Amino acid sequence: MLAEQRRHHIMLELQRTGQARTSQLAENFGVSEVTIRSDLEILDAKKQLIKTHGGAIALPAGSPAAAFEERMNRNFDAKRRIAQMAARQIIDNQSVVFDSGSTLLQLAMQMPPVTNVVVATTAMNIAQHLMYRPGLDVHMIGGRVFPNTVSTIVSDSDKAVGGLVAHQAFVSAHAIDQSFDVVDVSEDIARTKRNLVRMARRVILVADSSKWDIGASSKAFSLSRVDLIITDSGMPHGIRSRLDKLGVEVRYV
Amino acid sequence: MLAEQRRHHIMLELQRTGQARTSQLAENFGVSEVTIRSDLEILDAKKQLIKTHGGAIALPAGSPAAAFEERMNRNFDAKRRIAQMAARQIIDNQSVVFDSGSTLLQLAMQMPPVTNVVVATTAMNIAQHLMYRPGLDVHMIGGRVFPNTVSTIVSDSDKAVGGLVAHQAFVSAHAIDQSFDVVDVSEDIARTKRNLVRMARRVILVADSSKWDIGASSKAFSLSRVDLIITDSGMPHGIRSRLDKLGVEVRYV
DNA sequence: AAATCAAAACGAAAGAAATCGAAATATTGA
DNA sequence: TCAATATTTCGATTTCTTTCGTTTTGATTT
């Protein structure tokens, strides 16, 4: 049986029962568990299922918002620690820009009490989390709404927040490729991140270690444009030594 | 059963009954209570439930969101009928602007299937309702976020959607005073409505009859600027006869 | 209020199952 | 055949789960 066909059958099984165990699938198809795991990883990357410990579960039915919630849980612990460290960078009387994404939502949820801070964001869920907090002035950056991340696509940063120049921008990465460029799945999203970066004097990148050395189609900006990288220490050794030589401040949590 | 799926089922049980006991869950899933407790701890850390002695309870409904729900239910039937009529004004290949508020959210929820329609709105809840719909291009109009209505305050319409000129604007009223001006509680909100109206060639006002002949501090715009008023017939007779003489098209639902 | 008691929760340690990384081997398609 | 892709093997690591003794909690009684 061809690999592609086997993956299709995995999807069928998953749609039938809602879950599938690695061990079970390996036995059924007569291949090793490692092979099944790589199948699941591929299907997960295509957002056709959600890989879990021991197997995989079907995507939550209906709302893609539920799917976002599920993805929020991935690498949750690393994201939380990264967000905690990032939150400490925010001080009173500052204006900050928040990108969208699960790590940034975590950051919003962990934000310490501050006074007179302006937050501008493209993410609706972040705006809704922060808008009731005292001491915060929350601005939604307008643009076309992108359902996957519940956030807006920004075409031109000048018009974004009336020419606001922020002290700091907190940006996440979908992936970081071999030449140390922050890349994303579409030019729209890449351009948005590029514009957010342009809005701030200091750029802080938050990225858990699963993002390193992965390619994607559209370049957003180079790591050299970043002032501080907050990540966890789970990336391959080669990456880490190159990163330390780059001259950008890196903090491992 | 996979661990991840068990946690999902715990959430379902919690949403159904509002609470769950550790002992009960352990028995149902056939695992030890320690395992259930670790599940609850993980879910608690993700703020999906609140762990208590003996089990867990569902998250309390957010108070400000609940207040909006409350407003939504007031005069619900009239709002729904008004929204239905308003929805019929939207046709293919148009661009429309939606104000925020409960009647407009109703309108978004009742929107018929259309193709190639651009919707620009200041209301985050409306944007989130519409963003998954095919045939729609949803734009969030940026600005400072106003918690009461979960929407943005627009300071300058020119910068709002890159100079978008819409075919129609659907605007709600907080109140309409004796001189037939649409008025609101703050200058910020009034200015926002004024800007939305300015963005469109045709203005449609949706207002249930409880809004008539009530004063408020800040004028948004005059009724003479409106092309079509959709309301129910519950207002005082004096108002209605004056309204019919105004020269603006009025539909009663 | 203070004392009491059973149920529940916690901590640590250990066992089992599953995953990951890397290198070796097999299969496929031009 | 060659190169690219798929698959397996194997040891190290992580995650999940349970057991058991101790501590905490919440309700009841004094």
PDB file of N, CA and C in Angstrom, chain B residues 27-119:
ATOM      1  N   GLU B  27     -14.244   7.003  37.901  1.00  0.00           N
ATOM      2  CA  GLU B  27     -15.006   5.775  37.682  1.00  0.00           C
ATOM      3  C   GLU B  27     -15.461   5.677  36.227  1.00  0.00           C
ATOM      4  N   ASN B  28     -15.990   6.767  35.692  1.00  0.00           N
ATOM      5  CA  ASN B  28     -16.485   6.764  34.316  1.00  0.00           C
ATOM      6  C   ASN B  28     -15.408   6.380  33.304  1.00  0.00           C
ATOM      7  N   PHE B  29     -14.220   6.965  33.475  1.00  0.00           N
ATOM      8  CA  PHE B  29     -13.172   6.730  32.495  1.00  0.00           C
ATOM      9  C   PHE B  29     -12.307   5.521  32.833  1.00  0.00           C
ATOM     10  N   GLY B  30     -12.507   4.960  34.012  1.00  0.00           N
ATOM     11  CA  GLY B  30     -11.732   3.788  34.378  1.00  0.00           C
ATOM     12  C   GLY B  30     -10.260   4.076  34.627  1.00  0.00           C
ATOM     13  N   VAL B  31      -9.971   5.234  35.209  1.00  0.00           N
ATOM     14  CA  VAL B  31      -8.587   5.558  35.591  1.00  0.00           C
ATOM     15  C   VAL B  31      -8.589   5.979  37.059  1.00  0.00           C
ATOM     16  N   SER B  32      -7.385   6.158  37.590  1.00  0.00           N
ATOM     17  CA  SER B  32      -7.303   6.514  39.005  1.00  0.00           C
ATOM     18  C   SER B  32      -7.675   7.974  39.221  1.00  0.00           C
ATOM     19  N   GLU B  33      -7.993   8.305  40.459  1.00  0.00           N
ATOM     20  CA  GLU B  33      -8.364   9.685  40.760  1.00  0.00           C
ATOM     21  C   GLU B  33      -7.179  10.622  40.581  1.00  0.00           C
ATOM     22  N   VAL B  34      -5.981  10.103  40.829  1.00  0.00           N
ATOM     23  CA  VAL B  34      -4.787  10.933  40.648  1.00  0.00           C
ATOM     24  C   VAL B  34      -4.692  11.409  39.208  1.00  0.00           C
ATOM     25  N   THR B  35      -4.984  10.504  38.294  1.00  0.00           N
ATOM     26  CA  THR B  35      -4.952  10.864  36.875  1.00  0.00           C
ATOM     27  C   THR B  35      -5.954  11.963  36.563  1.00  0.00           C
ATOM     28  N   ILE B  36      -7.169  11.797  37.070  1.00  0.00           N
ATOM     29  CA  ILE B  36      -8.187  12.825  36.845  1.00  0.00           C
ATOM     30  C   ILE B  36      -7.736  14.156  37.434  1.00  0.00           C
ATOM     31  N   ARG B  37      -7.168  14.097  38.616  1.00  0.00           N
ATOM     32  CA  ARG B  37      -6.713  15.344  39.230  1.00  0.00           C
ATOM     33  C   ARG B  37      -5.656  16.019  38.375  1.00  0.00           C
ATOM     34  N   SER B  38      -4.767  15.233  37.794  1.00  0.00           N
ATOM     35  CA  SER B  38      -3.740  15.851  36.948  1.00  0.00           C
ATOM     36  C   SER B  38      -4.387  16.444  35.694  1.00  0.00           C
ATOM     37  N   ASP B  39      -5.411  15.768  35.174  1.00  0.00           N
ATOM     38  CA  ASP B  39      -6.161  16.334  34.050  1.00  0.00           C
ATOM     39  C   ASP B  39      -6.761  17.681  34.432  1.00  0.00           C
ATOM     40  N   LEU B  40      -7.409  17.701  35.579  1.00  0.00           N
ATOM     41  CA  LEU B  40      -8.067  18.927  36.016  1.00  0.00           C
ATOM     42  C   LEU B  40      -7.049  20.041  36.229  1.00  0.00           C
ATOM     43  N   GLU B  41      -5.886  19.655  36.733  1.00  0.00           N
ATOM     44  CA  GLU B  41      -4.849  20.654  36.967  1.00  0.00           C
ATOM     45  C   GLU B  41      -4.394  21.269  35.643  1.00  0.00           C
ATOM     46  N   ILE B  42      -4.218  20.403  34.642  1.00  0.00           N
ATOM     47  CA  ILE B  42      -3.801  20.881  33.318  1.00  0.00           C
ATOM     48  C   ILE B  42      -4.865  21.806  32.725  1.00  0.00           C
ATOM     49  N   LEU B  43      -6.116  21.400  32.816  1.00  0.00           N
ATOM     50  CA  LEU B  43      -7.199  22.202  32.250  1.00  0.00           C
ATOM     51  C   LEU B  43      -7.360  23.514  33.009  1.00  0.00           C
ATOM     52  N   ASP B  44      -7.111  23.445  34.308  1.00  0.00           N
ATOM     53  CA  ASP B  44      -7.187  24.652  35.127  1.00  0.00           C
ATOM     54  C   ASP B  44      -6.095  25.641  34.705  1.00  0.00           C
ATOM     55  N   ALA B  45      -4.901  25.105  34.466  1.00  0.00           N
ATOM     56  CA  ALA B  45      -3.783  25.966  34.052  1.00  0.00           C
ATOM     57  C   ALA B  45      -4.094  26.651  32.730  1.00  0.00           C
ATOM     58  N   LYS B  46      -4.868  25.980  31.891  1.00  0.00           N
ATOM     59  CA  LYS B  46      -5.256  26.568  30.614  1.00  0.00           C
ATOM     60  C   LYS B  46      -6.500  27.425  30.753  1.00  0.00           C
ATOM     61  N   LYS B  47      -6.972  27.567  31.943  1.00  0.00           N
ATOM     62  CA  LYS B  47      -8.150  28.388  32.233  1.00  0.00           C
ATOM     63  C   LYS B  47      -9.388  27.903  31.484  1.00  0.00           C
ATOM     64  N   GLN B  48      -9.524  26.594  31.411  1.00  0.00           N
ATOM     65  CA  GLN B  48     -10.726  26.058  30.775  1.00  0.00           C
ATOM     66  C   GLN B  48     -11.742  25.626  31.822  1.00  0.00           C
ATOM     67  N   LEU B  49     -11.306  25.530  33.060  1.00  0.00           N
ATOM     68  CA  LEU B  49     -12.201  25.221  34.158  1.00  0.00           C
ATOM     69  C   LEU B  49     -11.560  25.694  35.454  1.00  0.00           C
ATOM     70  N   ILE B  50     -12.290  25.579  36.556  1.00  0.00           N
ATOM     71  CA  ILE B  50     -11.738  25.951  37.854  1.00  0.00           C
ATOM     72  C   ILE B  50     -11.747  24.719  38.743  1.00  0.00           C
ATOM     73  N   LYS B  51     -10.569  24.367  39.193  1.00  0.00           N
ATOM     74  CA  LYS B  51     -10.408  23.176  40.025  1.00  0.00           C
ATOM     75  C   LYS B  51     -10.864  23.513  41.435  1.00  0.00           C
ATOM     76  N   THR B  52     -11.612  22.621  42.012  1.00  0.00           N
ATOM     77  CA  THR B  52     -12.078  22.837  43.386  1.00  0.00           C
ATOM     78  C   THR B  52     -11.814  21.580  44.202  1.00  0.00           C
ATOM     79  N   HIS B  53     -12.090  21.655  45.473  1.00  0.00           N
ATOM     80  CA  HIS B  53     -11.954  20.483  46.323  1.00  0.00           C
ATOM     81  C   HIS B  53     -13.038  19.482  45.946  1.00  0.00           C
ATOM     82  N   GLY B  54     -12.624  18.328  45.489  1.00  0.00           N
ATOM     83  CA  GLY B  54     -13.585  17.301  45.143  1.00  0.00           C
ATOM     84  C   GLY B  54     -13.904  17.216  43.666  1.00  0.00           C
ATOM     85  N   GLY B  55     -13.399  18.179  42.879  1.00  0.00           N
ATOM     86  CA  GLY B  55     -13.687  18.117  41.450  1.00  0.00           C
ATOM     87  C   GLY B  55     -13.388  19.432  40.766  1.00  0.00           C
ATOM     88  N   ALA B  56     -14.289  19.883  39.907  1.00  0.00           N
ATOM     89  CA  ALA B  56     -14.067  21.127  39.181  1.00  0.00           C
ATOM     90  C   ALA B  56     -15.404  21.727  38.792  1.00  0.00           C
ATOM     91  N   ILE B  57     -15.416  23.034  38.576  1.00  0.00           N
ATOM     92  CA  ILE B  57     -16.614  23.711  38.095  1.00  0.00           C
ATOM     93  C   ILE B  57     -16.279  24.460  36.809  1.00  0.00           C
ATOM     94  N   ALA B  58     -17.304  24.738  36.018  1.00  0.00           N
ATOM     95  CA  ALA B  58     -17.112  25.463  34.764  1.00  0.00           C
ATOM     96  C   ALA B  58     -16.758  26.914  35.061  1.00  0.00           C
ATOM     97  N   LEU B  59     -16.118  27.551  34.119  1.00  0.00           N
ATOM     98  CA  LEU B  59     -15.784  28.963  34.267  1.00  0.00           C
ATOM     99  C   LEU B  59     -17.063  29.780  34.368  1.00  0.00           C
ATOM    100  N   PRO B  60     -17.082  30.750  35.273  1.00  0.00           N
ATOM    101  CA  PRO B  60     -18.255  31.619  35.355  1.00  0.00           C
ATOM    102  C   PRO B  60     -18.358  32.470  34.098  1.00  0.00           C
ATOM    103  N   ALA B  61     -19.572  32.702  33.660  1.00  0.00           N
ATOM    104  CA  ALA B  61     -19.769  33.513  32.460  1.00  0.00           C
ATOM    105  C   ALA B  61     -19.241  34.919  32.706  1.00  0.00           C
ATOM    106  N   GLY B  62     -18.454  35.411  31.762  1.00  0.00           N
ATOM    107  CA  GLY B  62     -17.848  36.732  31.914  1.00  0.00           C
ATOM    108  C   GLY B  62     -18.909  37.802  32.141  1.00  0.00           C
ATOM    109  N   SER B  63     -18.729  38.639  33.138  1.00  0.00           N
ATOM    110  CA  SER B  63     -19.777  39.578  33.520  1.00  0.00           C
ATOM    111  C   SER B  63     -20.062  40.630  32.452  1.00  0.00           C
ATOM    112  N   PRO B  64     -19.047  41.250  31.848  1.00  0.00           N
ATOM    113  CA  PRO B  64     -19.383  42.269  30.851  1.00  0.00           C
ATOM    114  C   PRO B  64     -20.045  41.659  29.617  1.00  0.00           C
ATOM    115  N   ALA B  65     -19.614  40.468  29.269  1.00  0.00           N
ATOM    116  CA  ALA B  65     -20.236  39.797  28.138  1.00  0.00           C
ATOM    117  C   ALA B  65     -21.688  39.470  28.453  1.00  0.00           C
ATOM    118  N   ALA B  66     -21.914  39.101  29.720  1.00  0.00           N
ATOM    119  CA  ALA B  66     -23.276  38.782  30.128  1.00  0.00           C
ATOM    120  C   ALA B  66     -24.167  40.011  30.029  1.00  0.00           C
ATOM    121  N   ALA B  67     -23.576  41.167  30.339  1.00  0.00           N
ATOM    122  CA  ALA B  67     -24.349  42.403  30.271  1.00  0.00           C
ATOM    123  C   ALA B  67     -24.785  42.677  28.831  1.00  0.00           C
ATOM    124  N   PHE B  68     -23.887  42.369  27.892  1.00  0.00           N
ATOM    125  CA  PHE B  68     -24.232  42.561  26.487  1.00  0.00           C
ATOM    126  C   PHE B  68     -25.359  41.624  26.085  1.00  0.00           C
ATOM    127  N   GLU B  69     -25.260  40.377  26.543  1.00  0.00           N
ATOM    128  CA  GLU B  69     -26.322  39.393  26.290  1.00  0.00           C
ATOM    129  C   GLU B  69     -27.669  39.933  26.764  1.00  0.00           C
ATOM    130  N   GLU B  70     -27.614  40.521  27.955  1.00  0.00           N
ATOM    131  CA  GLU B  70     -28.828  41.068  28.550  1.00  0.00           C
ATOM    132  C   GLU B  70     -29.443  42.118  27.631  1.00  0.00           C
ATOM    133  N   ARG B  71     -28.571  42.987  27.111  1.00  0.00           N
ATOM    134  CA  ARG B  71     -29.061  44.042  26.226  1.00  0.00           C
ATOM    135  C   ARG B  71     -29.633  43.445  24.940  1.00  0.00           C
ATOM    136  N   MET B  72     -28.953  42.404  24.503  1.00  0.00           N
ATOM    137  CA  MET B  72     -29.381  41.706  23.292  1.00  0.00           C
ATOM    138  C   MET B  72     -30.810  41.212  23.427  1.00  0.00           C
ATOM    139  N   ASN B  73     -31.149  40.761  24.630  1.00  0.00           N
ATOM    140  CA  ASN B  73     -32.472  40.161  24.809  1.00  0.00           C
ATOM    141  C   ASN B  73     -33.583  41.197  24.942  1.00  0.00           C
ATOM    142  N   ARG B  74     -33.211  42.416  25.292  1.00  0.00           N
ATOM    143  CA  ARG B  74     -34.227  43.441  25.454  1.00  0.00           C
ATOM    144  C   ARG B  74     -34.854  43.744  24.092  1.00  0.00           C
ATOM    145  N   ASN B  75     -36.149  43.707  24.055  1.00  0.00           N
ATOM    146  CA  ASN B  75     -36.846  43.993  22.803  1.00  0.00           C
ATOM    147  C   ASN B  75     -36.378  43.070  21.675  1.00  0.00           C
ATOM    148  N   PHE B  76     -36.050  41.834  22.053  1.00  0.00           N
ATOM    149  CA  PHE B  76     -35.404  40.921  21.119  1.00  0.00           C
ATOM    150  C   PHE B  76     -36.218  40.710  19.847  1.00  0.00           C
ATOM    151  N   ASP B  77     -37.503  40.546  20.021  1.00  0.00           N
ATOM    152  CA  ASP B  77     -38.342  40.206  18.882  1.00  0.00           C
ATOM    153  C   ASP B  77     -38.365  41.317  17.841  1.00  0.00           C
ATOM    154  N   ALA B  78     -38.514  42.540  18.309  1.00  0.00           N
ATOM    155  CA  ALA B  78     -38.518  43.677  17.384  1.00  0.00           C
ATOM    156  C   ALA B  78     -37.174  43.762  16.666  1.00  0.00           C
ATOM    157  N   LYS B  79     -36.094  43.578  17.436  1.00  0.00           N
ATOM    158  CA  LYS B  79     -34.766  43.658  16.827  1.00  0.00           C
ATOM    159  C   LYS B  79     -34.592  42.610  15.730  1.00  0.00           C
ATOM    160  N   ARG B  80     -35.096  41.429  16.007  1.00  0.00           N
ATOM    161  CA  ARG B  80     -34.948  40.356  15.023  1.00  0.00           C
ATOM    162  C   ARG B  80     -35.711  40.680  13.743  1.00  0.00           C
ATOM    163  N   ARG B  81     -36.918  41.206  13.883  1.00  0.00           N
ATOM    164  CA  ARG B  81     -37.705  41.528  12.689  1.00  0.00           C
ATOM    165  C   ARG B  81     -37.066  42.672  11.910  1.00  0.00           C
ATOM    166  N   ILE B  82     -36.559  43.657  12.647  1.00  0.00           N
ATOM    167  CA  ILE B  82     -35.880  44.774  11.993  1.00  0.00           C
ATOM    168  C   ILE B  82     -34.653  44.271  11.241  1.00  0.00           C
ATOM    169  N   ALA B  83     -33.910  43.379  11.902  1.00  0.00           N
ATOM    170  CA  ALA B  83     -32.695  42.857  11.288  1.00  0.00           C
ATOM    171  C   ALA B  83     -33.014  42.075  10.025  1.00  0.00           C
ATOM    172  N   GLN B  84     -34.109  41.342  10.062  1.00  0.00           N
ATOM    173  CA  GLN B  84     -34.523  40.554   8.905  1.00  0.00           C
ATOM    174  C   GLN B  84     -34.788  41.441   7.689  1.00  0.00           C
ATOM    175  N   MET B  85     -35.527  42.496   7.952  1.00  0.00           N
ATOM    176  CA  MET B  85     -35.836  43.443   6.876  1.00  0.00           C
ATOM    177  C   MET B  85     -34.561  44.092   6.353  1.00  0.00           C
ATOM    178  N   ALA B  86     -33.693  44.479   7.256  1.00  0.00           N
ATOM    179  CA  ALA B  86     -32.446  45.133   6.863  1.00  0.00           C
ATOM    180  C   ALA B  86     -31.583  44.196   6.019  1.00  0.00           C
ATOM    181  N   ALA B  87     -31.585  42.930   6.395  1.00  0.00           N
ATOM    182  CA  ALA B  87     -30.738  41.962   5.698  1.00  0.00           C
ATOM    183  C   ALA B  87     -31.140  41.862   4.229  1.00  0.00           C
ATOM    184  N   ARG B  88     -32.405  42.100   3.952  1.00  0.00           N
ATOM    185  CA  ARG B  88     -32.871  41.982   2.564  1.00  0.00           C
ATOM    186  C   ARG B  88     -32.334  43.099   1.684  1.00  0.00           C
ATOM    187  N   GLN B  89     -31.802  44.156   2.300  1.00  0.00           N
ATOM    188  CA  GLN B  89     -31.253  45.273   1.536  1.00  0.00           C
ATOM    189  C   GLN B  89     -29.881  44.949   0.940  1.00  0.00           C
ATOM    190  N   ILE B  90     -29.288  43.872   1.428  1.00  0.00           N
ATOM    191  CA  ILE B  90     -27.922  43.565   0.992  1.00  0.00           C
ATOM    192  C   ILE B  90     -27.961  42.628  -0.210  1.00  0.00           C
ATOM    193  N   ILE B  91     -27.316  43.047  -1.284  1.00  0.00           N
ATOM    194  CA  ILE B  91     -27.283  42.216  -2.480  1.00  0.00           C
ATOM    195  C   ILE B  91     -25.840  41.945  -2.902  1.00  0.00           C
ATOM    196  N   ASP B  92     -25.676  41.041  -3.840  1.00  0.00           N
ATOM    197  CA  ASP B  92     -24.344  40.633  -4.286  1.00  0.00           C
ATOM    198  C   ASP B  92     -23.528  41.821  -4.808  1.00  0.00           C
ATOM    199  N   ASN B  93     -22.203  41.658  -4.721  1.00  0.00           N
ATOM    200  CA  ASN B  93     -21.255  42.621  -5.284  1.00  0.00           C
ATOM    201  C   ASN B  93     -21.350  44.009  -4.663  1.00  0.00           C
ATOM    202  N   GLN B  94     -21.808  44.056  -3.425  1.00  0.00           N
ATOM    203  CA  GLN B  94     -21.880  45.337  -2.734  1.00  0.00           C
ATOM    204  C   GLN B  94     -20.842  45.401  -1.629  1.00  0.00           C
ATOM    205  N   SER B  95     -20.531  46.623  -1.221  1.00  0.00           N
ATOM    206  CA  SER B  95     -19.763  46.778   0.013  1.00  0.00           C
ATOM    207  C   SER B  95     -20.646  47.495   1.024  1.00  0.00           C
ATOM    208  N   VAL B  96     -20.674  46.978   2.244  1.00  0.00           N
ATOM    209  CA  VAL B  96     -21.543  47.548   3.272  1.00  0.00           C
ATOM    210  C   VAL B  96     -20.754  47.803   4.546  1.00  0.00           C
ATOM    211  N   VAL B  97     -21.242  48.764   5.312  1.00  0.00           N
ATOM    212  CA  VAL B  97     -20.620  49.095   6.597  1.00  0.00           C
ATOM    213  C   VAL B  97     -21.610  48.756   7.706  1.00  0.00           C
ATOM    214  N   PHE B  98     -21.130  48.073   8.737  1.00  0.00           N
ATOM    215  CA  PHE B  98     -21.981  47.736   9.877  1.00  0.00           C
ATOM    216  C   PHE B  98     -21.496  48.473  11.119  1.00  0.00           C
ATOM    217  N   ASP B  99     -22.404  49.183  11.735  1.00  0.00           N
ATOM    218  CA  ASP B  99     -22.165  49.775  13.036  1.00  0.00           C
ATOM    219  C   ASP B  99     -22.145  48.647  14.082  1.00  0.00           C
ATOM    220  N   SER B 100     -21.838  48.977  15.320  1.00  0.00           N
ATOM    221  CA  SER B 100     -21.897  47.974  16.380  1.00  0.00           C
ATOM    222  C   SER B 100     -23.259  48.024  17.069  1.00  0.00           C
ATOM    223  N   GLY B 101     -23.483  47.076  17.962  1.00  0.00           N
ATOM    224  CA  GLY B 101     -24.727  47.057  18.715  1.00  0.00           C
ATOM    225  C   GLY B 101     -25.516  45.784  18.497  1.00  0.00           C
ATOM    226  N   SER B 102     -26.503  45.580  19.356  1.00  0.00           N
ATOM    227  CA  SER B 102     -27.206  44.306  19.355  1.00  0.00           C
ATOM    228  C   SER B 102     -28.060  44.106  18.104  1.00  0.00           C
ATOM    229  N   THR B 103     -28.654  45.169  17.580  1.00  0.00           N
ATOM    230  CA  THR B 103     -29.467  45.012  16.382  1.00  0.00           C
ATOM    231  C   THR B 103     -28.598  44.645  15.177  1.00  0.00           C
ATOM    232  N   LEU B 104     -27.420  45.258  15.108  1.00  0.00           N
ATOM    233  CA  LEU B 104     -26.517  44.955  13.995  1.00  0.00           C
ATOM    234  C   LEU B 104     -25.968  43.540  14.102  1.00  0.00           C
ATOM    235  N   LEU B 105     -25.732  43.077  15.338  1.00  0.00           N
ATOM    236  CA  LEU B 105     -25.274  41.696  15.508  1.00  0.00           C
ATOM    237  C   LEU B 105     -26.369  40.743  15.030  1.00  0.00           C
ATOM    238  N   GLN B 106     -27.608  41.076  15.372  1.00  0.00           N
ATOM    239  CA  GLN B 106     -28.748  40.302  14.855  1.00  0.00           C
ATOM    240  C   GLN B 106     -28.706  40.273  13.326  1.00  0.00           C
ATOM    241  N   LEU B 107     -28.486  41.417  12.742  1.00  0.00           N
ATOM    242  CA  LEU B 107     -28.431  41.521  11.286  1.00  0.00           C
ATOM    243  C   LEU B 107     -27.338  40.608  10.730  1.00  0.00           C
ATOM    244  N   ALA B 108     -26.176  40.623  11.357  1.00  0.00           N
ATOM    245  CA  ALA B 108     -25.079  39.775  10.888  1.00  0.00           C
ATOM    246  C   ALA B 108     -25.483  38.305  10.963  1.00  0.00           C
ATOM    247  N   MET B 109     -26.184  37.956  12.035  1.00  0.00           N
ATOM    248  CA  MET B 109     -26.558  36.554  12.206  1.00  0.00           C
ATOM    249  C   MET B 109     -27.638  36.129  11.216  1.00  0.00           C
ATOM    250  N   GLN B 110     -28.407  37.081  10.725  1.00  0.00           N
ATOM    251  CA  GLN B 110     -29.493  36.744   9.804  1.00  0.00           C
ATOM    252  C   GLN B 110     -29.125  36.992   8.359  1.00  0.00           C
ATOM    253  N   MET B 111     -27.879  37.284   8.109  1.00  0.00           N
ATOM    254  CA  MET B 111     -27.496  37.661   6.762  1.00  0.00           C
ATOM    255  C   MET B 111     -27.671  36.499   5.785  1.00  0.00           C
ATOM    256  N   PRO B 112     -28.317  36.772   4.648  1.00  0.00           N
ATOM    257  CA  PRO B 112     -28.555  35.708   3.669  1.00  0.00           C
ATOM    258  C   PRO B 112     -27.254  35.339   2.965  1.00  0.00           C
ATOM    259  N   PRO B 113     -27.244  34.212   2.254  1.00  0.00           N
ATOM    260  CA  PRO B 113     -26.049  33.856   1.480  1.00  0.00           C
ATOM    261  C   PRO B 113     -25.861  34.855   0.353  1.00  0.00           C
ATOM    262  N   VAL B 114     -24.675  35.394   0.238  1.00  0.00           N
ATOM    263  CA  VAL B 114     -24.380  36.351  -0.824  1.00  0.00           C
ATOM    264  C   VAL B 114     -23.015  36.014  -1.413  1.00  0.00           C
ATOM    265  N   THR B 115     -22.698  36.642  -2.538  1.00  0.00           N
ATOM    266  CA  THR B 115     -21.366  36.453  -3.110  1.00  0.00           C
ATOM    267  C   THR B 115     -20.718  37.795  -3.345  1.00  0.00           C
ATOM    268  N   ASN B 116     -19.412  37.830  -3.111  1.00  0.00           N
ATOM    269  CA  ASN B 116     -18.606  39.012  -3.387  1.00  0.00           C
ATOM    270  C   ASN B 116     -19.114  40.259  -2.670  1.00  0.00           C
ATOM    271  N   VAL B 117     -19.382  40.109  -1.399  1.00  0.00           N
ATOM    272  CA  VAL B 117     -19.806  41.249  -0.599  1.00  0.00           C
ATOM    273  C   VAL B 117     -18.700  41.594   0.390  1.00  0.00           C
ATOM    274  N   VAL B 118     -18.388  42.891   0.474  1.00  0.00           N
ATOM    275  CA  VAL B 118     -17.396  43.353   1.436  1.00  0.00           C
ATOM    276  C   VAL B 118     -18.124  43.958   2.625  1.00  0.00           C
ATOM    277  N   VAL B 119     -17.793  43.472   3.809  1.00  0.00           N
ATOM    278  CA  VAL B 119     -18.385  44.012   5.028  1.00  0.00           C
ATOM    279  C   VAL B 119     -17.296  44.674   5.850  1.00  0.00           C
TER     280      VAL B 119
END
